[in-house]
Short mmCIF file of C-alpha atoms and ligand atoms in Angstrom, two decimals:
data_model
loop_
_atom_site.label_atom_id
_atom_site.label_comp_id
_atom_site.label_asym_id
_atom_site.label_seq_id
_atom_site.Cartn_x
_atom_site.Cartn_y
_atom_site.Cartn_z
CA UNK K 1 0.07 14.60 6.60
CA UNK K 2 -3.33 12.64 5.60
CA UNK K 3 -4.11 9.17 6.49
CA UNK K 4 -6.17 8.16 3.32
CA UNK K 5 -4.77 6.34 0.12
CA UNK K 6 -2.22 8.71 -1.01
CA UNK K 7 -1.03 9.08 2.45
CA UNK K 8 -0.87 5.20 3.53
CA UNK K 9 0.80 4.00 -0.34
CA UNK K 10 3.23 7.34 -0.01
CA UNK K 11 4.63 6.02 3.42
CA UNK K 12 5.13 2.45 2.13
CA UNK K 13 6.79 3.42 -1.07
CA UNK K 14 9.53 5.93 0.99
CA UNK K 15 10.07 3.44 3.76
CA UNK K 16 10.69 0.84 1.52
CA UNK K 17 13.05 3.27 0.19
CA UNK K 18 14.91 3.93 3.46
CA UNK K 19 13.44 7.20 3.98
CA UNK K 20 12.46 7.81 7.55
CA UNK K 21 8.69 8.58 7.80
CA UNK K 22 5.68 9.51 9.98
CA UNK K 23 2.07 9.79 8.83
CA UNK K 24 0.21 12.43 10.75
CA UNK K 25 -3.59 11.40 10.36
CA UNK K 26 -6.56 14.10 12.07
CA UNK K 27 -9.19 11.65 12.99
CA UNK K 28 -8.23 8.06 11.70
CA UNK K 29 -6.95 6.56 8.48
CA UNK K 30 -9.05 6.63 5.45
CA UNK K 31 -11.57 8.59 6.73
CA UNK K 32 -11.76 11.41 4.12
CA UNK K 33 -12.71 9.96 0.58
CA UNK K 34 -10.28 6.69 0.57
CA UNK K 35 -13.09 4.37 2.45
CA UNK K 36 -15.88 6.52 1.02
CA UNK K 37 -14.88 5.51 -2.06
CA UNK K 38 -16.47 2.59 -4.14
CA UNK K 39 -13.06 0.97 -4.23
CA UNK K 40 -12.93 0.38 -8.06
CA UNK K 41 -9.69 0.28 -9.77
CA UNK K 42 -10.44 1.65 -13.12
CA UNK K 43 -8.71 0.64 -16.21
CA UNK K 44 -10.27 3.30 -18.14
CA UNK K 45 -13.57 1.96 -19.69
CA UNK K 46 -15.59 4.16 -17.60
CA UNK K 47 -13.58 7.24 -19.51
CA UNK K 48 -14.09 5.79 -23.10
CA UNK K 49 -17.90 5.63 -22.39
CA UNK K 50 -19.68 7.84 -24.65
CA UNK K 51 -16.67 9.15 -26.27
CA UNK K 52 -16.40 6.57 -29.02
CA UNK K 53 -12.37 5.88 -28.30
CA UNK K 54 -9.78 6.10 -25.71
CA UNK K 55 -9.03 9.49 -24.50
CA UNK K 56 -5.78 10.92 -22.30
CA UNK K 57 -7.27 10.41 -18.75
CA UNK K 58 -8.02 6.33 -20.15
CA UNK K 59 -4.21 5.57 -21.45
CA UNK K 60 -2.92 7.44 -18.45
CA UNK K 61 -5.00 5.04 -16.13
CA UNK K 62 -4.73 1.69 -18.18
CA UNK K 63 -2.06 0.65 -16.07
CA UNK K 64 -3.24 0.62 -13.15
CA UNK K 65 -5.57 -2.56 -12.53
CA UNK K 66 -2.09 -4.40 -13.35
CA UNK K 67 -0.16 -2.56 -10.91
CA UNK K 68 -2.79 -3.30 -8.39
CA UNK K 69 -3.27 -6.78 -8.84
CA UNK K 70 0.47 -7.10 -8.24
CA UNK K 71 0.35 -5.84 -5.07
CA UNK K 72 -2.80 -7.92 -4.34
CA UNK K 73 -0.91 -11.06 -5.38
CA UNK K 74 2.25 -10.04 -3.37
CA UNK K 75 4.79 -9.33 -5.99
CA UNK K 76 3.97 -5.08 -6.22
CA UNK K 77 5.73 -2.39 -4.84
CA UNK K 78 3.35 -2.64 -1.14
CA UNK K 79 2.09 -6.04 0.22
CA UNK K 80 -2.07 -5.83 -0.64
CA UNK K 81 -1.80 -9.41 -0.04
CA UNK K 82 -4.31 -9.08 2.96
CA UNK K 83 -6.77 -6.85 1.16
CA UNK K 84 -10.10 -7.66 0.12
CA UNK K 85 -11.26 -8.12 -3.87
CA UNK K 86 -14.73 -8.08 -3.85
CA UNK K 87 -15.16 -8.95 -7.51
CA UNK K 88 -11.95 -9.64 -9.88
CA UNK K 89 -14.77 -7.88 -12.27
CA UNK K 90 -16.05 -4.31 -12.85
CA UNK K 91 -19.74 -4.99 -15.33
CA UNK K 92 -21.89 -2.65 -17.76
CA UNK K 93 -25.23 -2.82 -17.96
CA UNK K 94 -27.35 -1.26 -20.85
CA UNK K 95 -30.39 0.84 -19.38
CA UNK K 96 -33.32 -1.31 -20.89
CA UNK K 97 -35.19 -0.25 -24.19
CA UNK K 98 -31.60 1.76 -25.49
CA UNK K 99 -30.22 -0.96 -27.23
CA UNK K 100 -30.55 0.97 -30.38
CA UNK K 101 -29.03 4.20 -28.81
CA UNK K 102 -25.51 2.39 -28.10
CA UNK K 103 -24.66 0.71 -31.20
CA UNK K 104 -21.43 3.25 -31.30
CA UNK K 105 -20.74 2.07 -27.46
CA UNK K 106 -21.13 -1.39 -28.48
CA UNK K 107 -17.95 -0.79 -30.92
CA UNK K 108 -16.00 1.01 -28.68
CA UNK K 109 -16.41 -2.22 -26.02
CA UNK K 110 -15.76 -4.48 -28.76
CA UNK K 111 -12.70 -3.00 -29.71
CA UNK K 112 -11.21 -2.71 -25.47
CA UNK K 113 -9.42 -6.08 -25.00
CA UNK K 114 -10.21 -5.71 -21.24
CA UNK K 115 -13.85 -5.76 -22.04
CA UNK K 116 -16.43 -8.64 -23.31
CA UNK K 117 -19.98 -9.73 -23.60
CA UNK K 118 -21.43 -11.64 -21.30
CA UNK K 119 -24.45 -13.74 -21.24
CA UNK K 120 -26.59 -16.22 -19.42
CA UNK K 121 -24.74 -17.99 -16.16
CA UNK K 122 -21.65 -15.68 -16.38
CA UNK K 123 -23.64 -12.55 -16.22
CA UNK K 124 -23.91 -11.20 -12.36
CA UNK K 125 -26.43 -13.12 -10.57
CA UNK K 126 -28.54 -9.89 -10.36
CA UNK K 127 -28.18 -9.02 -13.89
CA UNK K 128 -29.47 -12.40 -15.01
CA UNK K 129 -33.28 -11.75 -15.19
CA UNK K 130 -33.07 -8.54 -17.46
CA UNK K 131 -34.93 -8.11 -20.41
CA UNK K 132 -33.70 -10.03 -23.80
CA UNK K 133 -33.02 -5.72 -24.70
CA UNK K 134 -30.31 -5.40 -22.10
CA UNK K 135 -26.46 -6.29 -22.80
CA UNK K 136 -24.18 -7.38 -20.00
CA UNK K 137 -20.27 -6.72 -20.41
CA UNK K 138 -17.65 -8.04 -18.03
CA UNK K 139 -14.88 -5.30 -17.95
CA UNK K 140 -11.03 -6.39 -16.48
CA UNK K 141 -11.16 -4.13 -13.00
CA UNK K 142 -11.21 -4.94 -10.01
CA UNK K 143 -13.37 -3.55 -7.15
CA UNK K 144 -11.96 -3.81 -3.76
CA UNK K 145 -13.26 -3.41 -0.12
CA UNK K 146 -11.57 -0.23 0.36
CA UNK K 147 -11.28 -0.45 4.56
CA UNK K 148 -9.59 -3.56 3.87
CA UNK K 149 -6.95 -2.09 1.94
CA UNK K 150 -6.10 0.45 4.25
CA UNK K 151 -6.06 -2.21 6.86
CA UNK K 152 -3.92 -3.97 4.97
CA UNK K 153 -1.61 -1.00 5.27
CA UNK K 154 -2.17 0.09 8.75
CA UNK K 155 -0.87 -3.60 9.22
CA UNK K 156 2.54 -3.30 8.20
CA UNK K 157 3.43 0.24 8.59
CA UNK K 158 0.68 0.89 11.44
CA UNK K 159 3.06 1.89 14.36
CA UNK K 160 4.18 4.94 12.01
CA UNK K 161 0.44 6.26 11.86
CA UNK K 162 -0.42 8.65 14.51
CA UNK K 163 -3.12 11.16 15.03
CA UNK K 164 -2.50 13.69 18.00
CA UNK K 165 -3.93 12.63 21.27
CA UNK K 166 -7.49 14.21 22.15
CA UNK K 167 -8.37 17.25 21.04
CA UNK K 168 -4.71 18.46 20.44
CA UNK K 169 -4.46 19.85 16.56
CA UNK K 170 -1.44 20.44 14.36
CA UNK K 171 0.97 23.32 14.11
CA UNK K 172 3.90 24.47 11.92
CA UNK K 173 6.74 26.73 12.81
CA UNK K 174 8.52 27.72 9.79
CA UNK K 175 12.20 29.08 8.40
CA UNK K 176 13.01 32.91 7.89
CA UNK K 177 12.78 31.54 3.78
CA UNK K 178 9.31 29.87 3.99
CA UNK K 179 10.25 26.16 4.38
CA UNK K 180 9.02 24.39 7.59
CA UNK K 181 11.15 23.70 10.17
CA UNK K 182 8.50 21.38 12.89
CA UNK K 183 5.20 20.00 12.78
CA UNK K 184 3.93 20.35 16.63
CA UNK K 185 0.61 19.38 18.01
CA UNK K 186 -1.06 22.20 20.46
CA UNK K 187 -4.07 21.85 22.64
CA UNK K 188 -5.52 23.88 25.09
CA UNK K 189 -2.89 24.44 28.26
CA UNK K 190 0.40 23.21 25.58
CA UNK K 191 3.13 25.16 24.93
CA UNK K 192 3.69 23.45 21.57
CA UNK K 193 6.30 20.69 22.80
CA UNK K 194 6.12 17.32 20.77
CA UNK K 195 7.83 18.28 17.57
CA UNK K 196 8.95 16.60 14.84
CA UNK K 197 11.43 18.24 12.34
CA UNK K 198 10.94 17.04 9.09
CA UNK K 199 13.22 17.43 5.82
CA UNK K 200 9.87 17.47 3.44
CA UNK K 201 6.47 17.51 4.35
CA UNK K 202 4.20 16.10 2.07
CA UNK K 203 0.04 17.09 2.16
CA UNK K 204 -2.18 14.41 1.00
CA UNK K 205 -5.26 15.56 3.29
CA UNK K 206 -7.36 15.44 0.38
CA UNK K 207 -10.10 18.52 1.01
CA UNK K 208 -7.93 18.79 4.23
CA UNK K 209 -4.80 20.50 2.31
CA UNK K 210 -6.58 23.53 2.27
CA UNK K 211 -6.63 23.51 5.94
CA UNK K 212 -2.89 22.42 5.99
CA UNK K 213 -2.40 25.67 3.74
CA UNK K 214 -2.83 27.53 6.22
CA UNK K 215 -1.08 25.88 8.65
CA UNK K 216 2.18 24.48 6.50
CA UNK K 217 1.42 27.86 4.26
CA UNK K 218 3.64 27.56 0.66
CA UNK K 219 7.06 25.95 2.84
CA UNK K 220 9.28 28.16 0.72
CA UNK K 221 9.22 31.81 -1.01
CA UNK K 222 7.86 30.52 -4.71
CA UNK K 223 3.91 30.80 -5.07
CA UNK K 224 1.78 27.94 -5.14
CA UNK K 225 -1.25 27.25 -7.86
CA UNK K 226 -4.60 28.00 -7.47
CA UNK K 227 -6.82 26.53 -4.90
CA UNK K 228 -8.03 23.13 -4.87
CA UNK K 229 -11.22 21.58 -6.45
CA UNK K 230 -13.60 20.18 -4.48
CA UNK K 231 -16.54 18.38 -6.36
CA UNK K 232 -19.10 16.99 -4.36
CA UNK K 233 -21.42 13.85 -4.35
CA UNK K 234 -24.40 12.28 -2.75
CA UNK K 235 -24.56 8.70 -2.37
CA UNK K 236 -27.20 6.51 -1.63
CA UNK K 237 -26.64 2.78 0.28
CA UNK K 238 -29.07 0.12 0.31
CA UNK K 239 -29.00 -2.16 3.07
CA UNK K 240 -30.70 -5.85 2.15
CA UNK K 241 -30.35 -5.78 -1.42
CA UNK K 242 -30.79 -8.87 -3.34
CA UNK K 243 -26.97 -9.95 -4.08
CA UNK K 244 -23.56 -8.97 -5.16
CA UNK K 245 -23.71 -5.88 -7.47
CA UNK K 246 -20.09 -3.89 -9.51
CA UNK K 247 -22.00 -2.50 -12.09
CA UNK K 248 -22.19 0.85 -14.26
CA UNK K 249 -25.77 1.37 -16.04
CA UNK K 250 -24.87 2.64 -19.47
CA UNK K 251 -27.35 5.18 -21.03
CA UNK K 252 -27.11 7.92 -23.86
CA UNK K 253 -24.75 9.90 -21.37
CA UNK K 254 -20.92 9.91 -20.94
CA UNK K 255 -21.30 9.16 -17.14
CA UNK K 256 -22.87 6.03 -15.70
CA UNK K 257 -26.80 6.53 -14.64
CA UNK K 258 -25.84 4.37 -11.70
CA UNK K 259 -22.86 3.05 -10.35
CA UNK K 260 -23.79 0.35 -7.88
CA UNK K 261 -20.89 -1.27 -5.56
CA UNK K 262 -21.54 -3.78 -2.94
CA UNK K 263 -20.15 -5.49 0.60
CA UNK K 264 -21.49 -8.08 2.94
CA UNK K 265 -23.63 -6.05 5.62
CA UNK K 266 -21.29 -7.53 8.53
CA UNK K 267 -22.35 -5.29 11.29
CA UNK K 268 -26.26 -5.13 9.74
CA UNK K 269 -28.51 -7.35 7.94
CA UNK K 270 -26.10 -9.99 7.74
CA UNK K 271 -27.02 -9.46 3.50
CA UNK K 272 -25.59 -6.93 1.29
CA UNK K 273 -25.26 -3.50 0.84
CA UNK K 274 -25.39 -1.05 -2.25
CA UNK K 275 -22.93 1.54 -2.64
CA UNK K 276 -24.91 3.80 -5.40
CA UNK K 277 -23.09 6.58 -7.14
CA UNK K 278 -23.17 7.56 -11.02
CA UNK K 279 -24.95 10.56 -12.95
CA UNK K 280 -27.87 10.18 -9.64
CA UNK K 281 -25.39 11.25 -7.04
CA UNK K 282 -23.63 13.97 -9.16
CA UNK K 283 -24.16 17.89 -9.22
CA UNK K 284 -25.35 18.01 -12.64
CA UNK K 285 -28.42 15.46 -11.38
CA UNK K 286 -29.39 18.32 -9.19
CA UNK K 287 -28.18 15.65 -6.22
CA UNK K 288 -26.54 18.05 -4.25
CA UNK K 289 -29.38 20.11 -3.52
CA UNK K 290 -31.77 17.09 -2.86
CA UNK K 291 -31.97 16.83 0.63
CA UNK K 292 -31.70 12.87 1.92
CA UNK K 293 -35.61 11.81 1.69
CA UNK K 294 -36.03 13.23 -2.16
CA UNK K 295 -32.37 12.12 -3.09
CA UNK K 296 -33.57 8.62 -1.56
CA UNK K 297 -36.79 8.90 -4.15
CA UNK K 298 -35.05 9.95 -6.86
CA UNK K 299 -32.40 6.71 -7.05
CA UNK K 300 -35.44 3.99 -6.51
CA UNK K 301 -37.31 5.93 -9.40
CA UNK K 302 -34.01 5.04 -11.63
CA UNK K 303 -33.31 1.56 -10.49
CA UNK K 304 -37.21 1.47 -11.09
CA UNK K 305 -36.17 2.34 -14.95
CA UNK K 306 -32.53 0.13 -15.29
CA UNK K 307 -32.72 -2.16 -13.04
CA UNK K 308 -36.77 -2.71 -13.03
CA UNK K 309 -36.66 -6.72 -12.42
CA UNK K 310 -35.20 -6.44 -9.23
CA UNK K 311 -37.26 -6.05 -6.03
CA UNK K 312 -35.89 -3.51 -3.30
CA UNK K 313 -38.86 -2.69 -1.50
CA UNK K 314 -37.86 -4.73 1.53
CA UNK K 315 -34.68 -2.57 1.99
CA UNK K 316 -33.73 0.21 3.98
CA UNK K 317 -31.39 3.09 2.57
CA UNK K 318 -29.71 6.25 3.59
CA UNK K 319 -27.40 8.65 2.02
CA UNK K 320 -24.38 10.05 2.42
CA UNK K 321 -22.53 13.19 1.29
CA UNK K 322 -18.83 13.47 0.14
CA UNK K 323 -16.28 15.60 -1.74
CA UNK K 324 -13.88 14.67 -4.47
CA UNK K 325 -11.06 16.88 -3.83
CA UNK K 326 -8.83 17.64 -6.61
CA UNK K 327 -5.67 19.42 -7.77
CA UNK K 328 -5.95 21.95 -10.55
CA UNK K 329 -4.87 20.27 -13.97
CA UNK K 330 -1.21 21.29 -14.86
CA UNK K 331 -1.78 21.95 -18.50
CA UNK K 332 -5.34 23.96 -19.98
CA UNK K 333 -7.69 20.18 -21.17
CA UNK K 334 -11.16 19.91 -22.23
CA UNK K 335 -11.90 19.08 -18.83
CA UNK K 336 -11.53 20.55 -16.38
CA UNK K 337 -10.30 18.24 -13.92
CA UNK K 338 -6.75 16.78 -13.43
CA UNK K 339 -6.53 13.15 -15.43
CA UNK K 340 -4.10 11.84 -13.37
CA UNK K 341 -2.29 12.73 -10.07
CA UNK K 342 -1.22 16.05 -9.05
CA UNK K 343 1.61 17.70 -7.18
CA UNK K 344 2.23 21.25 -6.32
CA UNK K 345 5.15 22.79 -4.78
CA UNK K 346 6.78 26.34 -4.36
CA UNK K 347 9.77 26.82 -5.90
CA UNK K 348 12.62 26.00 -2.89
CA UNK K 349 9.95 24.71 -0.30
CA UNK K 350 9.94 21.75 1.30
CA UNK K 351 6.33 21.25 1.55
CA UNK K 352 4.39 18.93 -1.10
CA UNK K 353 0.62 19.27 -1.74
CA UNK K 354 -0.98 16.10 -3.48
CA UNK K 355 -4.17 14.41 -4.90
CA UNK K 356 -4.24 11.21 -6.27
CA UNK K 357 -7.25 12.08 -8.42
CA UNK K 358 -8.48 8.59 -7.97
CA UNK K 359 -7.68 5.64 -5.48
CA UNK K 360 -6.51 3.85 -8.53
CA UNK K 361 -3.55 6.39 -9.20
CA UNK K 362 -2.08 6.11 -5.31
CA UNK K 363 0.69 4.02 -6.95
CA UNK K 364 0.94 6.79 -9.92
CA UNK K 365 1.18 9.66 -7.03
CA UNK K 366 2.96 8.15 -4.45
CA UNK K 367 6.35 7.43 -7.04
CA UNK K 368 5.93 11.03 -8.24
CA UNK K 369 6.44 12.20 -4.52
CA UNK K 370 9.26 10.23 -4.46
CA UNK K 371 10.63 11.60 -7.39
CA UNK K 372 10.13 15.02 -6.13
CA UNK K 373 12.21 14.36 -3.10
CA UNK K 374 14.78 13.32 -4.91
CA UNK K 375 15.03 16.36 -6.93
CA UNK K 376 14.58 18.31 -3.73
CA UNK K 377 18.00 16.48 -2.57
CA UNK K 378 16.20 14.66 0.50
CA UNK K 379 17.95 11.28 0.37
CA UNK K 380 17.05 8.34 2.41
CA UNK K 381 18.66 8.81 6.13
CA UNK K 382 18.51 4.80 6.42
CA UNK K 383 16.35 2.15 8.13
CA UNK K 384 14.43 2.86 11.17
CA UNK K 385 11.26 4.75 11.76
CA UNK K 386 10.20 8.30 13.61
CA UNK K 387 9.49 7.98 16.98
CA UNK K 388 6.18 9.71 17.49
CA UNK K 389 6.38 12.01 20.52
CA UNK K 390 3.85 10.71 23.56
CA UNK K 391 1.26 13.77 22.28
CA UNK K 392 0.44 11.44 19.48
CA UNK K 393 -1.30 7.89 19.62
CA UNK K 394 -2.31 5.46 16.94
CA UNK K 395 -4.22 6.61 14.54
CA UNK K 396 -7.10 3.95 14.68
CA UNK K 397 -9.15 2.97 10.74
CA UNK K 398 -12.24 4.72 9.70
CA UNK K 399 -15.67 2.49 9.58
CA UNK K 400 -17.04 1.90 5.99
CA UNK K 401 -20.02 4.41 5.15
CA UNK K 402 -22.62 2.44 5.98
CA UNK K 403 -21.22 1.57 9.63
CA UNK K 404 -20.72 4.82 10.51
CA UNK K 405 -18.32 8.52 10.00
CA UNK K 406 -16.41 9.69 11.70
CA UNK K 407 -16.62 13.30 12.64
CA UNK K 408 -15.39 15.51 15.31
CA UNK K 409 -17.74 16.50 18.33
CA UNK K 410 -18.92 19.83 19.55
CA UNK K 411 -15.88 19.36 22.22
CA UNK K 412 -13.76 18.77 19.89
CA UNK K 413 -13.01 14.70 19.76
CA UNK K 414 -13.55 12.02 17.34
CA UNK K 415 -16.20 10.24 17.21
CA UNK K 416 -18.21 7.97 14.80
CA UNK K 417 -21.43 8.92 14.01
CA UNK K 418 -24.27 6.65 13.17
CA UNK K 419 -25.86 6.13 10.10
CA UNK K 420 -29.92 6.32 10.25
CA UNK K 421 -31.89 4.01 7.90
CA UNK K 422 -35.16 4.75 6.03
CA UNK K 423 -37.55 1.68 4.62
CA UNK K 424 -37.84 1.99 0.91
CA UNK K 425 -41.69 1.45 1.56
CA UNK K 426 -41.76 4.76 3.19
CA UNK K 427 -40.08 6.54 0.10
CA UNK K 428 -42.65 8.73 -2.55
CA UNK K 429 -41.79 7.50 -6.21
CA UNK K 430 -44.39 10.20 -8.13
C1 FAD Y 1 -17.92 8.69 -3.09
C2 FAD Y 1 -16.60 8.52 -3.79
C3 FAD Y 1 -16.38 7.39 -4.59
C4 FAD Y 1 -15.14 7.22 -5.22
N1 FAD Y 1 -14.93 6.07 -5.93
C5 FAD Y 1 -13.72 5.85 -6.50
C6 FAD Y 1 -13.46 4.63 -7.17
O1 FAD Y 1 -14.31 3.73 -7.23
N2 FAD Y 1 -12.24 4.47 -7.74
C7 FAD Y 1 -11.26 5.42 -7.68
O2 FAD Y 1 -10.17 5.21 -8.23
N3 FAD Y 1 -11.47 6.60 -7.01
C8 FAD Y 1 -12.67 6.82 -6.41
N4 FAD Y 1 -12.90 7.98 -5.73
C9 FAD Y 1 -11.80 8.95 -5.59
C10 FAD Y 1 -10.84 8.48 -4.47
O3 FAD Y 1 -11.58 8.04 -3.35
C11 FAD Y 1 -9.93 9.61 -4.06
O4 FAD Y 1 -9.26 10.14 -5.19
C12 FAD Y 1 -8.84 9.13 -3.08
O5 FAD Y 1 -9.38 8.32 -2.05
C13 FAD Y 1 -8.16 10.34 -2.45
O6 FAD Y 1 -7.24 9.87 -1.50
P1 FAD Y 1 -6.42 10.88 -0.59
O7 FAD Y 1 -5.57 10.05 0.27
O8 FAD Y 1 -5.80 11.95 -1.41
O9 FAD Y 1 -7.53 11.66 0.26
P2 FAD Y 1 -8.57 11.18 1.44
O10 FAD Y 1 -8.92 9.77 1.20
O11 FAD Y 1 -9.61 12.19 1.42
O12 FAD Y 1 -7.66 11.22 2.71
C14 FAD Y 1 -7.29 12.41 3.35
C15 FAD Y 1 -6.96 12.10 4.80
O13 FAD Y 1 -6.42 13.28 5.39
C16 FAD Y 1 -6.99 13.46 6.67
N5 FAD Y 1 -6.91 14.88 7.01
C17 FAD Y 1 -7.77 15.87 6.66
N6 FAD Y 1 -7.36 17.04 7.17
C18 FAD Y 1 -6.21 16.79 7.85
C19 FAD Y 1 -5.31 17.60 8.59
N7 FAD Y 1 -5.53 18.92 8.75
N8 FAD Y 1 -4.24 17.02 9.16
C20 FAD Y 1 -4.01 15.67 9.02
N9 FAD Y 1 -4.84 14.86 8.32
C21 FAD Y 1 -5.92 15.41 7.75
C22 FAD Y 1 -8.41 12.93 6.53
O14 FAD Y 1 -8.98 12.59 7.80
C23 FAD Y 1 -8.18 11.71 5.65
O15 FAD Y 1 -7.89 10.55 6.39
C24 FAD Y 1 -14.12 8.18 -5.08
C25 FAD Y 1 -14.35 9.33 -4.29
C26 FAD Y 1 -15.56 9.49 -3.63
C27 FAD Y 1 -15.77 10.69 -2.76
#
């Protein structure tokens, strides 16, 4: 249940397995974080920054720009073949005038082998007219238009994604020991026919498995963990912007002051668009609280700082709000947060609740599901798919944030909502 990454890689990895599968989406695939998300498959650089070496959460994630660009070139465990790379490259800039500040990050890049210097013509057209001051790496991740990737899998396992038909929602009925027995959809006038009965259900609704808590509820008699985390972001896009941009600015801090991801504007300016996240769109920036116009302000004041010799006061931006959500880490860390995939389960139920933690871990999660069914003693039943009862129709693909989100109405239906644009002229930088 959940159309988004961990959902989509999940349901390629069983039924290439023989397992017989359906994905039950709400509103359409990858609408949750998966095509929010600024589609970069981290090798772990972005972990070591700050920290002077490689940390748990950067070895655990090192292998996954390999596993990737397997599947990109065809020979991986799912067929990425038709999915978009934006740039085989992931940069770092240094904020200008900090040079001295980051002589320990210097030696921490220098020591990555997936990370390198660059100057001159093979620094990123937009990076090419910074001050002497600023240093340009080239870091070994790729950054990929994330709609096209689930495209790519709505292609070949598409007619085993459904969502239920208008505003019909999804029901469990469970065992006398906790497990669940159907998954129904029920609408106003239904009586609850249009099962399936699954062996396993597995939750990858991202902030959505809370909801399917209380629907699925623990599928057995064992507890489950804690609640969820849900950390959220705002993110600013910039629509016109001078050129192709994957770049982290680099400052005195462990996160990024900017992450800026980009895309051809296909439905709008015909140019490109920013996808700006980083320290600016995080809690601790006091971005959560900003409303849209101030939030707007306070990312032109920093590109004004990092990114100074570039000129965005033709473009128009807007902002956008979304939540990481997040298993609770399995063993006590530093952090807080999970540092790779997570997977809970009551003891004896047949119910799975999942996070990838990151798009880049989707592989990571989706074998660990597998595993989990295996020790569970659900076997693959052979080739074929699940026939989706007629109270369920295709589950269509989410737009990119800046072409829309989709939401559900005030009666109750899907719908895409558009995204309103604000000239940067208009925006107060005091
Ligand atoms: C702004 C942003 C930028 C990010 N950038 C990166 C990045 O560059 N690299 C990286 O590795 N990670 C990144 N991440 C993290 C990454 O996007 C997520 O870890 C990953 O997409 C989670 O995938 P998921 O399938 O678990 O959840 P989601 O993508 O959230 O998918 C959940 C799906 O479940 C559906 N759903 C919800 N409720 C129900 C229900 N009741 N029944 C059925 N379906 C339901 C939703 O509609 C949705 O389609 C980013 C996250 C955000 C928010």
């Amino acid at each position: 249940m959940g159309g988004g990454i961990a959902g989509l890689w999940t349901l390629a990895r069983l039924r290439a397995m023989g397992y017989r599968c359906l994905l039950l989406e709400q509103l359409a695939l990858g609408a949750g974080q998966t095509i929010a998300s600024q589609g970069i498959i981290h090798g772990g650089v972005k972990y070591a920054l700050g920290s002077g070496g490689a940390t748990d959460a950067s070895k655990a994630i090192a292998q996954m720009p390999g596993v990737w660009r397997a599947c990109l070139e065809g020979h991986g465990e799912v067929d990425l073949r038709k999915a978009r790379v934006l740039s085989e490259h992931q940069y770092l800039w240094t904020a200008p005038g900090l040079s001295g500040m980051l002589g320990g990050l210097g030696a921490t890049l220098a020591m990555r082998a997936d990370c390198r210097g660059v100057d001159g013509v093979r620094r990123p057209t937009v990076l090419r007219g910074a001050p002497r001051s600023v240093s340009v790496y080239e870091v070994d991740e790729p950054v990929l238009d994330a709609r096209s990737v689930v495209e790519a899998f709505a292609k070949e396992h598409g007619a085993w994604c459904v969502r239920p038909r208008g505003i019909k929602r999804l029901g469990c009925s469970h065992r006398a020991d906790g497990t669940v027995e159907s998954v129904w959809v029920h609408g106003p006038g239904d009586t609850g026919e249009g099962a399936v009965f699954p062996k396993a259900v597995v939750c990858v609704a991202g902030e959505g498995n809370a909801v399917l808590r209380s629907i699925a509820g623990n599928g057995g008699r064992g507890a489950l963990p804690d609640k969820p985390q849900v950390r959220p972001l705002h993110m600013v896009m910039v629509r016109g912007a001078p050129g192709p941009m994957f770049a982290h600015c680099v400052g005195a801090s462990t996160l990024p002051r900017l992450t800026i991801t980009s895309a051809p504007d296909e439905r709008g300016s015909g140019g490109w668009v920013w996808y700006v996240g980083g320290a600016i769109a995080e809690p601790e920036s006091g971005a959560i609280e900003r409303d849209e116009a101030a939030q707007i302000s306070a990312t032109l004041r920093v590109m004004h700082e990092v990114l100074g010799w570039v000129d965005v006061r033709g473009c128009e931006l807007a902002t956008c709000r979304w939540n990481r959500a997040e298993g609770v880490p399995s063993v006590q860390t530093r952090v807080a947060r999970p540092e790779g995939p997570t997977i809970s389960r009551a003891e004896g139920g047949n119910v799975m609740y999942a996070w990838p933690t990151k798009l880049a871990f989707a592989p990571l999660l989706a074998e660990r599901v597998s595993e989990q069914l295996s020790s569970m003693g659900v076997t693959p039943s052979g080739a074929g798919g699940v026939e989706a009862p007629s109270v369920f129709e295709p589950a269509p693909i989410a737009p990119r944030p800046w072409e829309g989100r989709m939401v559900v109405s005030k009666d109750g239906f899907p719908t895409i909502q558009e995204v309103t644009w604000n000239s940067a002229r208009s925006a107060t930088l005091d």
